[in-house]
């Protein structure tokens, strides 16, 4: 089976075909070649570069990737239900993108730092973010939800592509840390003392989507990354729809081809092939950690569900298109492979299902218990250092709040009015 | 005590910050070999190297956005925006990301980024090179906004900005870059707190509040008024956010009259905020409405007519006459 498939096979519209033809004619842009190792038929192909990485995936790891994808899909179903029941204000479903997220997330190392968009629940899972904490933002009890320092998984960013620049800056910080460590190690060595264990080389992943690829910050982040050779992997999930606008409004060349203009490698990978995504991301992270600079990965995938629970995809796309992509489902193809190769038995799949249900029950239970914060915490966290205006407004709020009657205490308006009179007003 | 210009004072302040804080670094357009278009970073790349004095691509959102990432990794970036009117490509990163990061992380993350912006007019320059956008940033919670008016403050305030754990924008009065003054590099003295206003001149009949480039103008107006027998107090605000209302209130309770002068347009400006707060805090002390002196509600005009736009001594004296006529 050929592993480098022309992407037009997946685009499937005359408009896309014409635009790719135009791009080739005008700019010499070839259609993107797509790395695929595990096809929708569950058969493993060969790639001269990435098969070597795929072969490192043991049976246990492959089962793990399947279990991860199944868990996060079950979580997605549960979170959608919680939104429908009014327990969440909004939900951003990921179904269809499990392989892109689990494959890339599992390829990262603990010392790497991840900057997600707002749909990377699968990546969050691989970084051990508590999924109940992840729901805090969608329940309206936090604008973050977890401490990024615990997991090296940054907060979700809702302003499209803003995080791609943060990722590059973070990578520039890693470069400086390495130089500082090298210079201090050199100083220590000249003293003849042990320089201790060096920190492992780290890289950064910046997630964004095909829609956000049009944002200026993506361009600027790639310019900065290129100029400073920053250890960053740009991971674009091309899920084909920016709410209601298809990818061909964002670009007339394959997104992965854009890397060429910045002077670093761009790879289009079958984003529904968890083995290929894992292999390509592992390669890219190694490339970055070794000081060879940035890489752009375009994971060619599909948002099977709505953009958010506030969206209605029937207004802008045909169900036939969704069906065609369901046939390329990332879980089904790995299941086929695991069964055909005898790497997983019925008991494994039963346990995966049971674990998913248990996860869903946990999420449901803890969502109900998520604590609503006191607005005083917002006063406290606006600035790090003391700020007189914040202090003044908080003092006013305390005084105002105290004026309302409670069961324990009568209203204090009269007292407040009297105090105000005494102050000379 | 050493005599130096504001530009040199900031240069020296940055040198000290870079020496004292190994995690600090400068970023901006043309700040390396050229030393910045105003030479504020002159010579620093030679001393600290290109990893700590970083010539960036020409992209303001990129400068601020990567500075946020560096701060998340434990660094203290000091960004130079080349001119006031060019900050807007970075406005999104400043207001939606930098200002909110500490709050939205529930206090877990700090982003101690410093942004230096040369601002204000009076230099006969082209479009976008003479603006005063400070109110747009003061309106954004999470940011601190300071603006020195003399070399001693400039030397200490840039270092205090680097030390601060909150994001700080330091608006530098570009037409005063070559103003000379005494700097005590040993101790900040009265400049100990960068967020406190200074009473530069005591008076009893009226108070003029100014900041940045208009501080010398306000002092000159007060001196002129003195020749007419008027005793005018002058306050250099120094910090716009937070704003030291205590110092202004105390002065107004004494003088009963307040004029606020800034180059920025008066509508929606800092002067309006001061007028509103003072009317709440010192209503019974006011003998006249608070009068604002500032730019007009128009895009900053062409250089040949900027003298008609910028508040000057006469405009402040006219406002003083009005305040005293009540």
XYZ file of C-alpha atoms in Angstrom:
751
model
C 0.000 0.000 0.000
C 1.332 3.393 -0.959
C 1.920 5.662 1.982
C 2.218 9.020 0.257
C -1.256 9.699 -0.964
C -2.163 12.835 -2.860
C -4.342 14.871 -0.571
C -6.824 15.688 -3.302
C -8.212 12.235 -2.764
C -9.507 13.527 0.561
C -10.601 16.978 -0.425
C -13.236 15.707 -2.765
C -14.541 18.944 -4.203
C -14.045 20.430 -7.630
C -13.147 23.766 -6.060
C -10.287 22.202 -4.136
C -9.063 20.381 -7.234
C -9.094 23.549 -9.287
C -7.330 25.580 -6.635
C -4.605 22.993 -6.212
C -4.185 22.896 -9.976
C -3.972 26.693 -10.047
C -1.444 26.713 -7.254
C 0.700 24.207 -9.078
C 0.504 26.089 -12.345
C 1.169 29.525 -10.907
C 3.594 28.802 -8.104
C 4.931 25.368 -8.831
C 3.206 24.062 -5.719
C 2.765 20.299 -5.879
C -0.214 18.738 -4.136
C 0.720 17.766 -0.603
C 1.955 14.250 -0.081
C 0.390 12.779 3.012
C 2.127 10.465 5.430
C -0.097 7.520 6.251
C 0.934 4.319 7.975
C -2.355 2.816 9.123
C -5.085 3.108 6.502
C -8.842 3.057 7.078
C -8.718 -0.654 6.205
C -6.574 -1.305 9.266
C -3.574 -2.342 7.185
C -0.112 -1.046 8.041
C 1.869 0.571 5.215
C 5.495 1.602 4.928
C 7.261 4.937 5.007
C 11.027 5.219 4.587
C 11.377 7.768 7.383
C 8.501 7.188 9.760
C 8.100 3.417 9.796
C 11.213 3.296 11.944
C 9.440 5.442 14.525
C 6.234 3.445 14.271
C 8.115 0.218 14.924
C 9.065 1.525 18.361
C 5.403 1.322 19.331
C 5.073 -1.939 21.248
C 1.794 -3.834 21.414
C 1.251 -2.386 24.864
C 1.751 1.149 23.598
C -0.592 0.550 20.680
C -3.256 -0.723 23.054
C -2.588 2.359 25.177
C -3.173 4.647 22.209
C -6.461 2.910 21.526
C -7.522 3.133 25.160
C -6.642 6.845 25.205
C -8.688 7.552 22.104
C -11.640 5.585 23.424
C -11.465 7.332 26.799
C -11.401 10.796 25.327
C -14.238 10.021 22.926
C -16.309 8.781 25.851
C -15.409 11.949 27.735
C -16.506 14.001 24.737
C -19.896 12.290 24.685
C -20.307 12.883 28.410
C -19.316 16.538 28.241
C -21.732 17.099 25.356
C -24.488 15.524 27.438
C -23.579 17.690 30.417
C -23.906 20.758 28.223
C -27.280 19.619 26.914
C -28.434 19.181 30.496
C -27.374 22.689 31.418
C -24.407 21.630 33.520
C -21.922 23.263 31.141
C -22.357 26.609 29.413
C -20.656 25.369 26.278
C -18.788 22.367 25.011
C -16.210 22.109 22.230
C -16.357 18.565 20.864
C -13.296 16.779 19.525
C -14.824 13.619 18.071
C -12.977 12.674 14.899
C -9.731 14.274 16.020
C -8.720 11.667 18.623
C -5.788 10.296 16.631
C -4.360 13.743 15.914
C -4.510 14.668 19.598
C -3.585 11.401 21.290
C -0.884 10.596 18.751
C 0.829 13.960 19.119
C 0.294 14.255 22.866
C 1.706 10.784 23.545
C 4.750 11.630 21.423
C 5.640 14.479 23.773
C 7.945 14.094 26.756
C 7.213 15.412 30.258
C 9.781 18.213 29.868
C 8.140 19.459 26.680
C 5.641 22.300 26.985
C 2.295 22.331 25.190
C 0.262 25.355 24.104
C -3.247 24.170 23.142
C -6.155 25.930 21.459
C -9.452 25.196 23.207
C -10.244 21.781 21.711
C -7.178 19.811 22.831
C -8.960 17.679 25.429
C -7.165 14.618 24.072
C -3.774 16.248 24.464
C -4.772 17.382 27.965
C -5.559 13.729 28.768
C -2.073 12.657 27.662
C -0.573 15.356 29.908
C -2.532 14.080 32.933
C -4.716 17.151 33.274
C -7.677 16.257 35.502
C -10.633 16.275 33.108
C -12.890 17.678 35.803
C -10.530 20.651 36.109
C -10.628 20.973 32.345
C -14.394 21.417 32.539
C -14.171 24.321 34.960
C -13.819 26.794 32.094
C -16.883 25.386 30.336
C -18.913 25.426 33.530
C -18.066 29.083 34.050
C -16.214 28.710 37.316
C -12.721 29.518 36.004
C -11.111 31.043 32.942
C -8.298 28.549 33.306
C -8.909 25.553 35.453
C -5.596 23.821 36.026
C -2.096 24.895 36.965
C -0.005 24.633 33.786
C 3.141 24.258 35.858
C 1.913 20.860 37.087
C 1.622 19.316 33.632
C 3.477 21.621 31.209
C 0.107 21.966 29.490
C -0.791 25.621 29.131
C -4.278 27.050 29.607
C -6.660 27.021 26.703
C -6.436 30.162 24.561
C -9.643 31.416 22.968
C -8.240 34.299 20.940
C -7.213 32.394 17.835
C -3.498 31.761 17.358
C -2.347 34.063 20.185
C -0.770 31.003 21.815
C 1.443 30.247 18.818
C 3.554 33.289 19.706
C 3.647 32.287 23.363
C 4.912 28.901 22.256
C 7.736 30.418 20.229
C 8.702 32.749 23.087
C 8.708 29.796 25.464
C 10.957 27.923 23.037
C 13.279 30.955 22.908
C 13.409 30.693 26.703
C 14.428 27.033 26.468
C 17.251 28.053 24.145
C 18.456 30.622 26.682
C 18.161 28.142 29.550
C 20.423 25.788 27.630
C 23.004 28.518 27.084
C 22.856 29.612 30.723
C 23.224 25.994 31.841
C 26.146 25.479 29.476
C 27.938 28.595 30.671
C 27.396 27.806 34.352
C 28.484 24.210 33.744
C 31.649 25.537 32.116
C 32.296 27.733 35.147
C 31.741 24.827 37.512
C 33.975 22.556 35.469
C 36.808 25.035 35.641
C 36.459 24.792 39.421
C 36.834 21.048 39.109
C 33.412 20.357 40.651
C 30.587 18.136 39.583
C 28.239 19.978 37.273
C 25.316 17.719 38.147
C 22.745 16.222 35.839
C 21.857 18.490 32.927
C 18.176 19.145 32.308
C 16.887 17.157 29.342
C 16.466 19.061 26.120
C 12.918 20.246 25.744
C 10.716 21.365 22.895
C 7.362 23.098 22.579
C 4.226 22.198 20.656
C 1.909 24.950 19.426
C -1.533 23.711 18.429
C -3.799 25.624 16.084
C -6.390 24.891 13.423
C -6.939 25.456 9.730
C -9.111 28.468 10.503
C -6.539 30.042 12.826
C -3.861 29.513 10.183
C -5.168 32.724 8.598
C -4.391 34.744 11.730
C -1.400 37.062 11.549
C -0.015 35.623 14.774
C 0.604 32.291 13.026
C 2.674 34.083 10.425
C 4.583 36.086 13.000
C 5.193 33.033 15.154
C 6.645 31.152 12.198
C 8.850 34.107 11.280
C 10.186 34.373 14.829
C 10.640 30.606 15.126
C 12.507 30.538 11.860
C 14.683 33.573 12.627
C 15.805 32.187 15.980
C 15.674 28.489 15.051
C 13.401 27.950 18.047
C 12.672 24.384 19.228
C 8.966 24.456 18.433
C 6.613 22.137 16.579
C 3.613 23.825 14.987
C 0.818 21.284 15.033
C -2.079 22.317 12.814
C -5.184 20.178 12.996
C -6.835 20.761 9.670
C -10.321 19.597 10.621
C -11.735 21.123 7.442
C -14.168 23.551 9.046
C -13.656 26.858 10.862
C -17.168 26.835 12.303
C -18.997 27.115 8.956
C -16.182 28.131 6.624
C -14.300 25.423 4.737
C -10.513 25.232 4.536
C -10.392 26.365 0.914
C -11.376 29.860 2.095
C -8.305 29.918 4.331
C -5.799 28.641 1.794
C -5.330 27.596 -1.801
C -2.201 25.559 -1.120
C -1.885 22.674 1.329
C -1.211 24.247 4.740
C 1.868 22.091 5.254
C 3.388 23.648 2.131
C 3.481 27.008 3.862
C 6.443 25.848 5.963
C 8.596 26.035 2.863
C 8.132 29.781 2.776
C 9.520 30.059 6.299
C 12.399 27.715 5.586
C 11.584 24.731 7.761
C 10.044 21.309 7.125
C 6.304 20.945 6.668
C 4.643 17.530 6.781
C 1.062 16.597 6.058
C 0.076 13.533 8.020
C -3.134 11.520 8.019
C -4.606 12.955 11.187
C -6.886 9.957 11.652
C -3.900 7.595 11.732
C -2.657 7.602 15.295
C 0.459 5.607 14.411
C 1.545 8.060 11.724
C 0.721 11.105 13.874
C 2.754 9.658 16.741
C 5.697 8.879 14.452
C 5.716 12.236 12.710
C 5.376 14.184 15.967
C 8.125 12.164 17.642
C 10.383 12.884 14.690
C 9.521 16.590 14.757
C 10.090 16.923 18.509
C 13.464 15.205 18.199
C 14.316 17.533 15.341
C 13.435 20.531 17.529
C 15.173 19.242 20.663
C 18.340 18.572 18.683
C 18.532 22.256 17.782
C 17.537 21.762 14.162
C 14.666 24.220 14.398
C 10.921 24.312 13.921
C 8.643 21.905 12.061
C 5.089 22.359 10.823
C 2.811 19.341 10.978
C -0.563 19.489 9.294
C -2.760 16.722 10.642
C -5.382 16.105 7.979
C -8.475 15.233 9.953
C -12.128 16.074 10.353
C -14.368 17.596 12.977
C -17.154 15.031 12.912
C -19.347 16.985 15.306
C -20.215 20.638 15.626
C -17.714 23.444 16.238
C -19.306 23.902 19.634
C -22.601 22.910 21.157
C -23.932 26.275 19.932
C -23.338 25.302 16.298
C -25.492 23.518 13.702
C -23.405 21.833 10.974
C -26.487 20.869 8.939
C -26.652 24.507 7.833
C -23.308 24.452 6.030
C -22.263 20.913 5.075
C -23.681 17.723 3.660
C -24.157 14.621 5.759
C -22.503 12.603 2.968
C -19.266 14.384 3.742
C -19.545 13.487 7.397
C -20.291 9.877 6.480
C -17.233 9.737 4.235
C -15.054 10.846 7.106
C -16.696 8.489 9.582
C -15.460 5.715 7.300
C -11.933 6.906 8.089
C -12.564 6.777 11.824
C -9.331 6.727 13.844
C -10.561 4.257 16.453
C -12.075 1.754 14.052
C -8.936 1.438 11.995
C -6.717 0.824 15.005
C -9.221 -1.659 16.374
C -9.128 -3.527 13.039
C -5.358 -3.606 13.179
C -5.161 -4.737 16.801
C -7.680 -7.530 16.196
C -6.133 -8.650 12.892
C -2.661 -8.816 14.393
C -3.897 -10.503 17.543
C -2.613 -7.664 19.709
C -5.835 -7.163 21.646
C -8.622 -9.516 22.617
C -12.277 -9.089 23.467
C -11.458 -8.656 27.128
C -9.275 -5.657 26.289
C -12.042 -3.910 24.373
C -14.529 -4.691 27.122
C -12.201 -3.196 29.694
C -11.701 -0.084 27.565
C -15.442 0.370 27.453
C -15.829 -0.162 31.192
C -12.987 2.288 31.901
C -14.668 4.835 29.655
C -17.932 4.518 31.522
C -16.115 4.880 34.804
C -14.376 8.012 33.506
C -17.713 9.413 32.365
C -19.237 8.752 35.783
C -16.279 10.460 37.448
C -16.615 13.489 35.175
C -20.350 13.718 35.749
C -19.966 13.434 39.508
C -17.144 15.948 39.805
C -18.728 18.447 37.423
C -21.675 18.782 39.765
C -19.226 19.388 42.604
C -17.073 22.007 40.873
C -16.921 24.868 43.270
C -18.170 28.286 42.231
C -15.457 30.771 43.133
C -15.937 33.831 45.275
C -15.520 37.023 43.255
C -12.959 38.049 45.874
C -10.546 35.677 44.141
C -10.916 37.785 40.980
C -9.978 40.879 42.979
C -7.003 38.977 44.360
C -5.726 37.685 41.023
C -5.997 40.751 38.797
C -2.527 41.876 39.863
C 0.359 40.099 41.550
C 1.353 43.095 43.635
C -0.888 45.327 45.740
C -3.001 47.734 43.706
C -4.859 50.608 45.427
C -7.796 50.741 42.999
C -8.460 47.020 43.360
C -8.209 47.363 47.151
C -10.611 50.307 47.115
C -13.172 48.528 44.955
C -12.941 45.388 47.050
C -13.491 47.437 50.208
C -16.556 49.012 48.605
C -17.843 45.604 47.560
C -17.438 44.257 51.102
C -19.307 47.230 52.524
C -22.042 46.936 49.913
C -22.401 43.176 50.387
C -22.605 43.582 54.132
C -25.616 45.813 53.637
C -27.788 42.892 52.577
C -29.687 41.001 55.200
C -28.753 37.416 55.913
C -30.419 34.854 58.115
C -27.820 35.460 60.792
C -27.622 39.206 60.560
C -30.089 42.041 59.892
C -29.496 44.592 57.151
C -26.835 47.157 57.874
C -27.955 49.904 55.519
C -29.001 52.069 58.399
C -25.621 51.691 60.022
C -23.872 52.458 56.735
C -25.964 55.569 56.167
C -25.185 56.782 59.645
C -21.464 56.209 59.149
C -21.670 58.102 55.876
C -23.338 61.052 57.595
C -20.686 61.112 60.267
C -18.019 61.228 57.540
C -19.469 64.563 56.512
C -21.555 63.697 53.457
C 24.603 62.931 41.526
C 25.213 62.691 37.798
C 23.753 64.870 35.081
C 22.238 63.000 32.157
C 19.393 63.083 29.657
C 16.225 61.004 30.020
C 17.397 58.813 27.132
C 20.719 58.199 28.835
C 19.026 57.610 32.186
C 16.850 54.862 30.682
C 19.926 53.434 28.981
C 21.746 53.333 32.318
C 18.700 51.935 34.076
C 18.457 49.137 31.514
C 22.167 48.425 31.865
C 21.759 48.064 35.618
C 18.682 45.852 35.205
C 20.463 43.597 32.717
C 23.413 43.326 35.091
C 21.353 42.651 38.213
C 18.796 40.299 36.679
C 20.360 37.581 34.490
C 16.884 36.538 33.311
C 16.074 39.984 31.917
C 16.452 40.708 28.214
C 15.577 43.469 25.764
C 13.562 42.885 22.601
C 12.592 45.239 19.825
C 13.130 46.571 16.358
C 16.560 48.089 15.665
C 17.565 48.026 19.340
C 20.827 46.169 18.693
C 23.562 47.599 16.505
C 21.647 50.817 15.934
C 20.781 51.217 19.617
C 17.145 51.971 18.839
C 15.801 54.813 16.728
C 16.228 57.069 19.777
C 19.503 55.363 20.836
C 17.989 54.439 24.192
C 19.610 50.978 24.003
C 22.877 52.330 22.610
C 25.859 50.097 23.362
C 23.919 47.439 25.249
C 24.231 44.710 22.616
C 27.999 45.014 22.808
C 27.936 44.455 26.552
C 25.242 41.810 26.839
C 25.198 40.098 23.448
C 22.421 39.303 20.970
C 20.642 36.782 23.218
C 19.879 39.524 25.742
C 19.510 42.487 23.404
C 17.390 40.946 20.701
C 16.802 42.573 17.347
C 13.403 41.175 16.434
C 11.579 40.774 13.143
C 9.350 43.782 12.382
C 6.232 42.462 14.057
C 4.791 44.054 17.183
C 2.351 41.253 17.959
C 5.295 38.906 17.596
C 7.385 40.955 20.014
C 4.713 41.017 22.722
C 3.531 37.448 22.102
C 6.996 35.916 22.285
C 7.774 38.087 25.317
C 4.777 36.481 27.058
C 6.189 33.045 26.227
C 9.612 34.025 27.542
C 8.001 35.307 30.737
C 6.159 32.000 31.153
C 9.578 30.315 30.972
C 10.889 32.561 33.763
C 12.370 35.474 31.854
C 11.736 39.212 32.201
C 11.533 40.683 28.700
C 11.671 44.434 28.181
C 10.061 45.167 24.825
C 10.617 48.350 22.891
C 7.787 49.502 20.651
C 9.431 51.841 18.187
C 6.714 54.526 18.182
C 3.390 54.992 20.003
C 1.304 54.594 16.850
C 2.890 51.217 16.107
C 1.776 49.527 19.305
C -1.580 48.564 17.830
C -0.475 45.458 15.935
C 0.512 44.274 19.432
C -2.646 45.563 21.122
C -4.372 42.192 20.982
C -1.505 40.398 22.711
C -1.269 43.151 25.343
C -4.950 43.382 26.210
C -6.301 39.858 25.663
C -3.236 37.885 26.733
C -0.657 39.797 28.764
C -3.107 41.721 30.944
C -5.263 38.679 31.740
C -2.746 35.851 32.143
C -2.353 36.134 35.925
C -6.099 36.409 36.483
C -7.177 33.642 34.127
C -4.615 31.269 35.603
C -6.142 31.902 39.031
C -2.870 33.434 40.117
C -0.705 30.483 39.069
C 1.123 32.285 36.268
C 2.925 35.607 36.282
C 4.075 37.453 33.169
C 6.408 40.263 34.256
C 6.775 41.802 30.804
C 7.839 45.436 30.457
C 6.807 47.415 27.382
C 8.598 50.665 26.590
C 6.709 53.055 24.332
C 8.101 56.447 23.261
C 4.992 58.627 23.120
C 3.640 62.081 22.490
C 4.098 64.797 19.902
C 6.036 67.985 19.471
C 8.829 66.562 17.364
C 7.506 67.484 13.909
C 7.201 63.892 12.858
C 5.029 61.998 10.390
C 1.722 60.245 10.985
C 1.575 57.621 13.786
C 4.738 59.004 15.455
C 3.221 61.514 17.892
C 0.321 59.822 19.649
C -0.649 59.399 23.297
C -2.628 56.156 23.599
C -2.177 55.686 27.368
C -5.905 55.756 28.190
C -6.504 52.687 26.033
C -4.129 50.716 28.232
C -5.136 52.313 31.528
C -8.662 51.054 30.843
C -7.331 47.485 30.801
C -7.157 45.784 34.200
C -4.004 43.798 34.789
C -1.622 46.372 33.328
C 0.372 49.022 35.156
C 1.106 52.248 33.302
C 3.886 54.605 34.335
C 5.492 57.610 32.675
C 8.582 59.444 33.929
C 9.067 63.130 33.290
C 12.691 63.589 34.353
C 15.988 61.678 34.234
C 16.069 60.605 37.884
C 12.594 59.083 37.661
C 13.429 57.533 34.302
C 16.531 55.833 35.690
C 14.676 54.331 38.644
C 11.257 53.694 37.108
C 12.607 51.515 34.298
C 14.349 49.366 36.909
C 11.261 49.275 39.110
C 9.262 48.176 36.066
C 11.681 45.297 35.505
C 11.404 44.295 39.168
C 7.597 44.407 39.181
C 5.846 41.054 38.883
C 2.938 42.591 36.951
C 3.112 43.673 33.310
C 4.213 47.312 33.137
C 3.960 49.728 30.226
C 6.363 52.617 30.533
C 5.422 55.541 28.320
C 8.547 57.555 27.591
C 8.051 61.246 26.688
C 9.991 61.230 23.454
C 10.244 64.994 23.034
C 11.935 65.100 26.457
C 14.473 62.366 25.708
C 17.189 65.024 25.605
C 16.036 66.861 28.714
C 18.936 66.899 31.172
C 18.704 66.539 34.892
C 20.383 65.253 38.018
C 20.262 61.514 38.642
C 21.195 59.908 41.934
C 22.220 56.426 40.821
C 22.919 55.398 44.405
C 19.415 55.724 45.818
C 15.931 56.404 44.429
C 15.073 58.770 47.279
C 11.612 60.187 46.601
C 11.340 57.897 43.570
C 11.103 54.879 45.867
C 7.505 54.114 44.846
C 6.939 54.332 41.072
C 3.170 54.406 41.514
C 3.077 57.508 43.702
C 2.448 61.026 42.368
C 4.840 63.824 43.275
C 3.947 67.345 44.254
C 6.595 69.292 42.343
C 5.509 72.741 43.366
C 3.369 73.799 46.284
C 0.499 76.256 45.863
C -2.784 77.333 47.381
C -5.046 78.718 44.595
C -5.254 75.831 42.142
C -3.735 72.460 41.281
C -2.401 71.417 37.893
C -2.019 67.674 37.337
C 0.183 66.627 34.430
C 2.410 63.722 33.457
C 5.177 62.861 31.033
C 5.918 65.497 28.397
C 3.554 68.147 29.830
C 5.156 68.294 33.272
C 7.662 71.022 32.258
C 4.796 72.884 30.544
C 2.673 72.733 33.698
C 5.587 74.027 35.789
C 6.174 76.876 33.361
C 2.479 77.767 33.471
C 2.551 77.787 37.270
C 5.585 80.076 37.233
C 3.849 82.426 34.823
C 0.742 82.454 37.016
C 2.861 83.325 40.004
C 3.844 86.555 38.258
C 0.125 87.360 38.261
C -0.033 86.637 41.948
C -1.533 83.153 41.654
C -0.174 80.351 43.793
C -0.437 77.123 41.795
C 0.402 73.610 42.922
C 1.805 71.203 40.304
C 1.538 67.438 40.543
C 3.496 65.021 38.367
C 1.277 61.954 38.244
C 4.159 59.574 37.312
C 1.794 56.582 37.365
C -1.425 56.415 35.376
C -2.446 52.957 36.552
C -2.648 52.732 39.451
C -3.402 56.416 39.812
C -2.464 58.119 43.061
C -5.807 59.750 43.850
C -4.783 60.321 47.458
C -2.126 62.857 46.488
C -4.449 64.611 44.022
C -7.336 64.639 46.495
C -5.195 66.093 49.269
C -4.044 68.870 46.939
C -7.559 69.716 45.740
C -8.860 69.799 49.300
C -6.260 72.500 49.858
C -6.573 74.493 46.606
C -10.212 73.884 45.621
C -9.459 73.999 41.916
C -8.093 71.369 39.540
C -6.765 71.430 36.004
C -5.656 68.199 34.353
C -3.394 68.480 31.325
C -2.362 65.772 28.893
C -1.557 65.544 25.201
C -4.083 62.775 24.629
C -7.583 63.789 23.492
C -9.728 64.826 26.436
C -12.731 62.687 25.450
C -12.490 59.355 27.227
C -9.102 60.317 28.581
C -7.298 60.141 31.914
C -8.409 63.696 32.726
C -12.043 62.610 32.683
C -11.310 59.784 35.096
C -9.531 62.173 37.449
C -12.392 64.696 37.228
C -14.951 62.036 38.065
C -13.043 60.615 41.010
C -12.188 64.015 42.432
C -15.832 65.073 42.203
C -16.632 62.045 44.380
C -13.755 62.460 46.793
C -13.548 66.222 47.200
C -16.938 67.516 46.075
C -17.302 69.887 48.976
C -13.813 71.290 48.473
C -14.235 72.132 44.791
C -14.709 75.827 44.013
C -14.918 75.184 40.263
C -15.465 72.306 37.876
C -12.400 70.223 37.104
C -11.087 71.514 33.787
C -9.306 69.342 31.279
C -6.663 70.565 28.885
C -5.797 68.116 26.142
C -5.847 67.134 22.524
C -8.898 67.515 20.311
C -11.188 64.700 19.164
C -9.365 64.177 15.899
C -6.543 62.008 14.607
C -3.231 63.546 15.611
C -2.840 66.373 13.093
C -0.021 66.985 10.634
C 3.254 68.259 12.021
C 2.865 71.785 10.665
C -0.190 72.392 12.830
C 0.648 70.294 15.886
C 1.360 73.462 17.873
C -2.337 74.254 17.609
C -3.185 70.792 18.886
C -0.789 70.331 21.771
C -1.564 71.900 25.139
C 0.948 74.637 25.876
C 1.506 77.239 28.591
C -1.209 79.540 27.256
C -3.799 76.759 27.032
C -3.110 75.801 30.637
C -3.232 79.454 31.769
C -6.552 79.891 29.967
C -7.910 76.892 31.849
C -6.542 78.333 35.073
C -8.352 81.632 34.394
C -11.586 79.745 33.853
C -11.138 77.763 37.052
C -10.420 80.920 39.005
C -13.435 82.743 37.513
C -15.893 80.658 39.554
